[in-house]
PDB file of C-alpha atoms in Angstrom:
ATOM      1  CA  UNK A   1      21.765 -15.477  25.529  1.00  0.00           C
ATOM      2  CA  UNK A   2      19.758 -15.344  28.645  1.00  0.00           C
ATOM      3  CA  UNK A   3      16.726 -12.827  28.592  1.00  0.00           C
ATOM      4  CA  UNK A   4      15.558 -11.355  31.758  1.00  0.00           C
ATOM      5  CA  UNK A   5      11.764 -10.300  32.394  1.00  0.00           C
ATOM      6  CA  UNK A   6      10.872  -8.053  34.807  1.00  0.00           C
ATOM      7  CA  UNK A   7       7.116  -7.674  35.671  1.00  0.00           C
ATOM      8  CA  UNK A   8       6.241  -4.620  37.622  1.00  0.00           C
ATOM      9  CA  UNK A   9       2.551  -4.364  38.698  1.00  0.00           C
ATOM     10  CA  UNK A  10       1.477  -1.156  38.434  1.00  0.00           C
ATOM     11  CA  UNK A  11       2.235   1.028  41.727  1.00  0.00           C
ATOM     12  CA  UNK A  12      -1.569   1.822  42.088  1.00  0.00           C
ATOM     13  CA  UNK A  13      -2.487  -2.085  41.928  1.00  0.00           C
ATOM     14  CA  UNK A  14      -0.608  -3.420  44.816  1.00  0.00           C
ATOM     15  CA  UNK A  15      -3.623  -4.127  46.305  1.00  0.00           C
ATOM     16  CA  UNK A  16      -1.434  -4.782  50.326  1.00  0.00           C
ATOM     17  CA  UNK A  17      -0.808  -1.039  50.241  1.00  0.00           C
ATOM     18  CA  UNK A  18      -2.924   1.237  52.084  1.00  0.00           C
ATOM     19  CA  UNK A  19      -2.936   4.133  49.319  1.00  0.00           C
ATOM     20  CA  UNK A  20      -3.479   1.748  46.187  1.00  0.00           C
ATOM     21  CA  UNK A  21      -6.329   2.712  43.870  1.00  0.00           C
ATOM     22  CA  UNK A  22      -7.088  -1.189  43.776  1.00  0.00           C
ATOM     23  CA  UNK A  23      -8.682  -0.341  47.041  1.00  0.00           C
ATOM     24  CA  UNK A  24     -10.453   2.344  46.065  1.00  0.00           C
ATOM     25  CA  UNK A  25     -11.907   0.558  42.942  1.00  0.00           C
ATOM     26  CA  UNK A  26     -12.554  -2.665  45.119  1.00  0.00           C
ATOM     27  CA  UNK A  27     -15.067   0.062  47.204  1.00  0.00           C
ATOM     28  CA  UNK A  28     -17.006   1.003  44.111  1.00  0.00           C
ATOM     29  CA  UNK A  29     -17.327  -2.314  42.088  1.00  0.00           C
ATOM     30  CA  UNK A  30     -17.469  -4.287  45.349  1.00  0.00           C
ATOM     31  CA  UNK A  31     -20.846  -3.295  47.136  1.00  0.00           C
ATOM     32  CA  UNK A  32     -24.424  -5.044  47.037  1.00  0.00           C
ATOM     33  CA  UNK A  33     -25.316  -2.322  45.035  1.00  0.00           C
ATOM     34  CA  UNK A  34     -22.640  -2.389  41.802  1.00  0.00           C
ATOM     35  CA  UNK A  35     -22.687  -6.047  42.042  1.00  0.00           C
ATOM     36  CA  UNK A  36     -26.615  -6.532  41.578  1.00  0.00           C
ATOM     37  CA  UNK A  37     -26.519  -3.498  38.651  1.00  0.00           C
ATOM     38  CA  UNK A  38     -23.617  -5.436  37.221  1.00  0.00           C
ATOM     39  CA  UNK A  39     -25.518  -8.384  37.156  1.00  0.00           C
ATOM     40  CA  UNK A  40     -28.588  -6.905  36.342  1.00  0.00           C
ATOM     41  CA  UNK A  41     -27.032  -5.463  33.040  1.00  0.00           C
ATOM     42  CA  UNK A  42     -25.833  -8.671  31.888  1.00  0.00           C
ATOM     43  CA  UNK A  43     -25.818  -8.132  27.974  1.00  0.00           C
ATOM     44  CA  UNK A  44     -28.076  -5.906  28.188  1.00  0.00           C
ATOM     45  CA  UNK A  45     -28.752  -2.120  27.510  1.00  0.00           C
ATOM     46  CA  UNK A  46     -30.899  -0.826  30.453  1.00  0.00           C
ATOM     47  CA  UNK A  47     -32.866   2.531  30.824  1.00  0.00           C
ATOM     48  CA  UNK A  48     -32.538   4.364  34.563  1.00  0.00           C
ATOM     49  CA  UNK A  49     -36.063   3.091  35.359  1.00  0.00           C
ATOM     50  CA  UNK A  50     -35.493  -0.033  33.791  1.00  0.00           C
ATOM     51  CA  UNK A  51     -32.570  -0.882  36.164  1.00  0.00           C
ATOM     52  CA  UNK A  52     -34.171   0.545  39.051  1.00  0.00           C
ATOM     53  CA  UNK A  53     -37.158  -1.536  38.795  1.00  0.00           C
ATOM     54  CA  UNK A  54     -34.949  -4.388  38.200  1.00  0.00           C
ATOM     55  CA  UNK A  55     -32.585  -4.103  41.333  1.00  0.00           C
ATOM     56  CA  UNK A  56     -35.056  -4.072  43.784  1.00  0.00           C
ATOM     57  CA  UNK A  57     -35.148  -1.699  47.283  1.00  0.00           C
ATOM     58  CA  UNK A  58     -32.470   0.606  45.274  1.00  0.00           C
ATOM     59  CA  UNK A  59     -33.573   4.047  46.070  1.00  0.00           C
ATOM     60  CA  UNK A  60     -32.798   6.571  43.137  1.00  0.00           C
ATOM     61  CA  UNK A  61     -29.982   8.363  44.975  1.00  0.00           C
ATOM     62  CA  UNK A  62     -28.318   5.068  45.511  1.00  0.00           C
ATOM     63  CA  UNK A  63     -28.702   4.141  41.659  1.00  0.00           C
ATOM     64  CA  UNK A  64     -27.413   7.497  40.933  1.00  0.00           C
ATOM     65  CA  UNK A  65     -24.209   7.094  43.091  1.00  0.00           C
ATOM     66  CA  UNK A  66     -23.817   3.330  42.118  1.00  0.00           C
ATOM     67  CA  UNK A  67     -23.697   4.230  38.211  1.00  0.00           C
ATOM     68  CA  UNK A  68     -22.098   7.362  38.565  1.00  0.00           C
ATOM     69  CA  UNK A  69     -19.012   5.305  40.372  1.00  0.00           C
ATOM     70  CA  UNK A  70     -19.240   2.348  37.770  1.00  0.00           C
ATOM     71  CA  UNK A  71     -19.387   4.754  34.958  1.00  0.00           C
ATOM     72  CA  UNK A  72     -16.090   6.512  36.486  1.00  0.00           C
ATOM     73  CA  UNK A  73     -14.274   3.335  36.647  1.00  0.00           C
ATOM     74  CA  UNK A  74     -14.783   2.381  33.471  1.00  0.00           C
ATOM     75  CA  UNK A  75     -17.477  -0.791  34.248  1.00  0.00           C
ATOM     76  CA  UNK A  76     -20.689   1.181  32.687  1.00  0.00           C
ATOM     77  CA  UNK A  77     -21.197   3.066  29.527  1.00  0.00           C
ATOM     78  CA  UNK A  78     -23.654   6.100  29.848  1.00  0.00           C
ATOM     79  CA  UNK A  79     -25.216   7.345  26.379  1.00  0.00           C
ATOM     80  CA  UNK A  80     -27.510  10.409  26.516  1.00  0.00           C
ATOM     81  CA  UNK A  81     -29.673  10.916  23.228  1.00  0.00           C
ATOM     82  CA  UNK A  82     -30.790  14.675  22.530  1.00  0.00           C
ATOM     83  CA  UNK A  83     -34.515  13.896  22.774  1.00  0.00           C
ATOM     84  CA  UNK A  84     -37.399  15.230  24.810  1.00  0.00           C
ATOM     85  CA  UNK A  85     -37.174  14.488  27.742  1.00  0.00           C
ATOM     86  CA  UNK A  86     -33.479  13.061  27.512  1.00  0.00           C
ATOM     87  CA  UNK A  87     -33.151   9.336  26.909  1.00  0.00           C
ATOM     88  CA  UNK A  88     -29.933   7.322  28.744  1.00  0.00           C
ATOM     89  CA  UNK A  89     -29.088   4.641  28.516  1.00  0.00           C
ATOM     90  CA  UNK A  90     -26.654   1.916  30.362  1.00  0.00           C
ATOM     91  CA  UNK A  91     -24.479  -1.112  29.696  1.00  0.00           C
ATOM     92  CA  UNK A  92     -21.577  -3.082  30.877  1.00  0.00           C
ATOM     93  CA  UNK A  93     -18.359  -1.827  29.167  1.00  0.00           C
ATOM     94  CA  UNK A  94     -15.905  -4.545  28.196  1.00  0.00           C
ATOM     95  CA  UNK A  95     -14.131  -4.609  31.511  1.00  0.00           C
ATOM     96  CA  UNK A  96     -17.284  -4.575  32.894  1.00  0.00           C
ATOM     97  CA  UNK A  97     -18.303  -7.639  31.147  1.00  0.00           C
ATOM     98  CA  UNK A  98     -15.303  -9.000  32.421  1.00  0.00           C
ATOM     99  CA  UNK A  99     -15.901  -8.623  35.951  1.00  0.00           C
ATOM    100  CA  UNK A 100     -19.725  -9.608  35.208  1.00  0.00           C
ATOM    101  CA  UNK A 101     -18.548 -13.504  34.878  1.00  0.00           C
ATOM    102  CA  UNK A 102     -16.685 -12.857  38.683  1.00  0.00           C
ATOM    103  CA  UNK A 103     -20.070 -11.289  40.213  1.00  0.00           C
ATOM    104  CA  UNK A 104     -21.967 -14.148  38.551  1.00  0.00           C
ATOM    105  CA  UNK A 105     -19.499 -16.610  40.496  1.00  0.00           C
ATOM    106  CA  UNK A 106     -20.279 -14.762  43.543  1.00  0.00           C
ATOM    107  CA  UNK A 107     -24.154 -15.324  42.616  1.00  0.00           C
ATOM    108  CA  UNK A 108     -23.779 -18.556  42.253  1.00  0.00           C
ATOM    109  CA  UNK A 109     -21.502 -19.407  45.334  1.00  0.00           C
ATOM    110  CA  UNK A 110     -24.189 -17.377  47.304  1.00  0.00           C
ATOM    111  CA  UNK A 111     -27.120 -19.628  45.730  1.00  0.00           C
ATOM    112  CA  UNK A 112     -25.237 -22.775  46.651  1.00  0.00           C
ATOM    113  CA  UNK A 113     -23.945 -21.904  50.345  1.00  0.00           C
ATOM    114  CA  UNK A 114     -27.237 -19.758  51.212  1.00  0.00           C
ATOM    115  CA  UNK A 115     -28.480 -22.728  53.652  1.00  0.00           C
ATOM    116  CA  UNK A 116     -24.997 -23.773  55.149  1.00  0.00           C
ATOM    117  CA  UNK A 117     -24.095 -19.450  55.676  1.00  0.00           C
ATOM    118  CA  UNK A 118     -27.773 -19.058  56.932  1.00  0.00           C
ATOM    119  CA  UNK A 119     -27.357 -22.345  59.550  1.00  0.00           C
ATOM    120  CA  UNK A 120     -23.884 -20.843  60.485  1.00  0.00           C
ATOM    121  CA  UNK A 121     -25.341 -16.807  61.726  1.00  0.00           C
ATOM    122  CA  UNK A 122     -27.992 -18.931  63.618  1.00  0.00           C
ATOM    123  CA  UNK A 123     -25.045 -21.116  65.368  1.00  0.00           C
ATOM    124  CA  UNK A 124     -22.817 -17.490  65.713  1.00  0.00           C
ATOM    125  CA  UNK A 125     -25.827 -15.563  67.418  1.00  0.00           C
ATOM    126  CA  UNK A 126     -27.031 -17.819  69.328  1.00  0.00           C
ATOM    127  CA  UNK A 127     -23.918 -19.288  71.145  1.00  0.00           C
ATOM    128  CA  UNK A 128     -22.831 -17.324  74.264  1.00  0.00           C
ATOM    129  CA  UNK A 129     -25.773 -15.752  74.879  1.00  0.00           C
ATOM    130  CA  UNK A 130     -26.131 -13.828  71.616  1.00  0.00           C
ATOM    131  CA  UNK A 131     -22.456 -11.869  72.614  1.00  0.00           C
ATOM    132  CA  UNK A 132     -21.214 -10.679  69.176  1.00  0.00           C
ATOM    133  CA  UNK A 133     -18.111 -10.170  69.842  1.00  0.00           C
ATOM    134  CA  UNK A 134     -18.375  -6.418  69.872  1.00  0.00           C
ATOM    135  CA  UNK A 135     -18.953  -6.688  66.226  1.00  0.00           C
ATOM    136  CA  UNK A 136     -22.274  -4.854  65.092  1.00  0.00           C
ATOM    137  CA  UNK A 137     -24.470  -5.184  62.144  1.00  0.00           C
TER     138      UNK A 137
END
């Protein structure tokens, strides 16, 4: 007897479509921001302050917005203790953690390609005359 498998990815994860929530969570988890708080977490159980000081040239609204997203997709844990003031506290959920060892393979490609990307925007904006294309920074 021959058993057939079918495997149906999840409508939302069809990541080709233009309404798939894989999108949507590439937007949140895949900024400068989430990826250096991701990173920044590690193993570790951060205060607000701590990670702020940590990541730096994050401003406090764009903490706010970065955790709030993470926290929504289910890549940060928030825990608020009942003390005076409040204490809360951050850290990587297990999915989180997961995705952690992807941003630290983005780190490290970054680290290793830094000279060869940094020699190849020189080449870019300095051939014709600095013309970009129409593209804008």
């Amino acid at each position: 007897m021959v058993t057939e498998q079918v495997s149906r990815m999840p409508e939302g994860a069809d990541v080709m479509r233009a309404d798939s929530l894989a999108r949507e969570i590439y937007a949140g988890v895949a900024n400068k921001w989430a990826l250096l708080v991701i990173n920044t977490l590690a193993d570790r159980t951060l205060r607000f302050n701590e990670l702020r000081t940590a990541v730096d040239g994050i401003s406090h609204k764009m903490l706010t917005q970065t955790l709030r997203g993470l926290e929504r997709d289910g890549v940060v844990d928030r825990t608020v203790y009942a003390t005076v003031p409040p204490r809360v506290d951050y850290r990587l959920t297990e999915a989180g953690r997961a995705l952690r060892d992807t941003v630290n393979g983005m780190c490290a490609w970054t680290r290793r390609y830094l000279g060869e990307i940094e020699a190849a925007r020189h080449r870019y904006d300095t051939r014709d005359g600095g013309r970009d294309g129409g593209m804008s920074r």
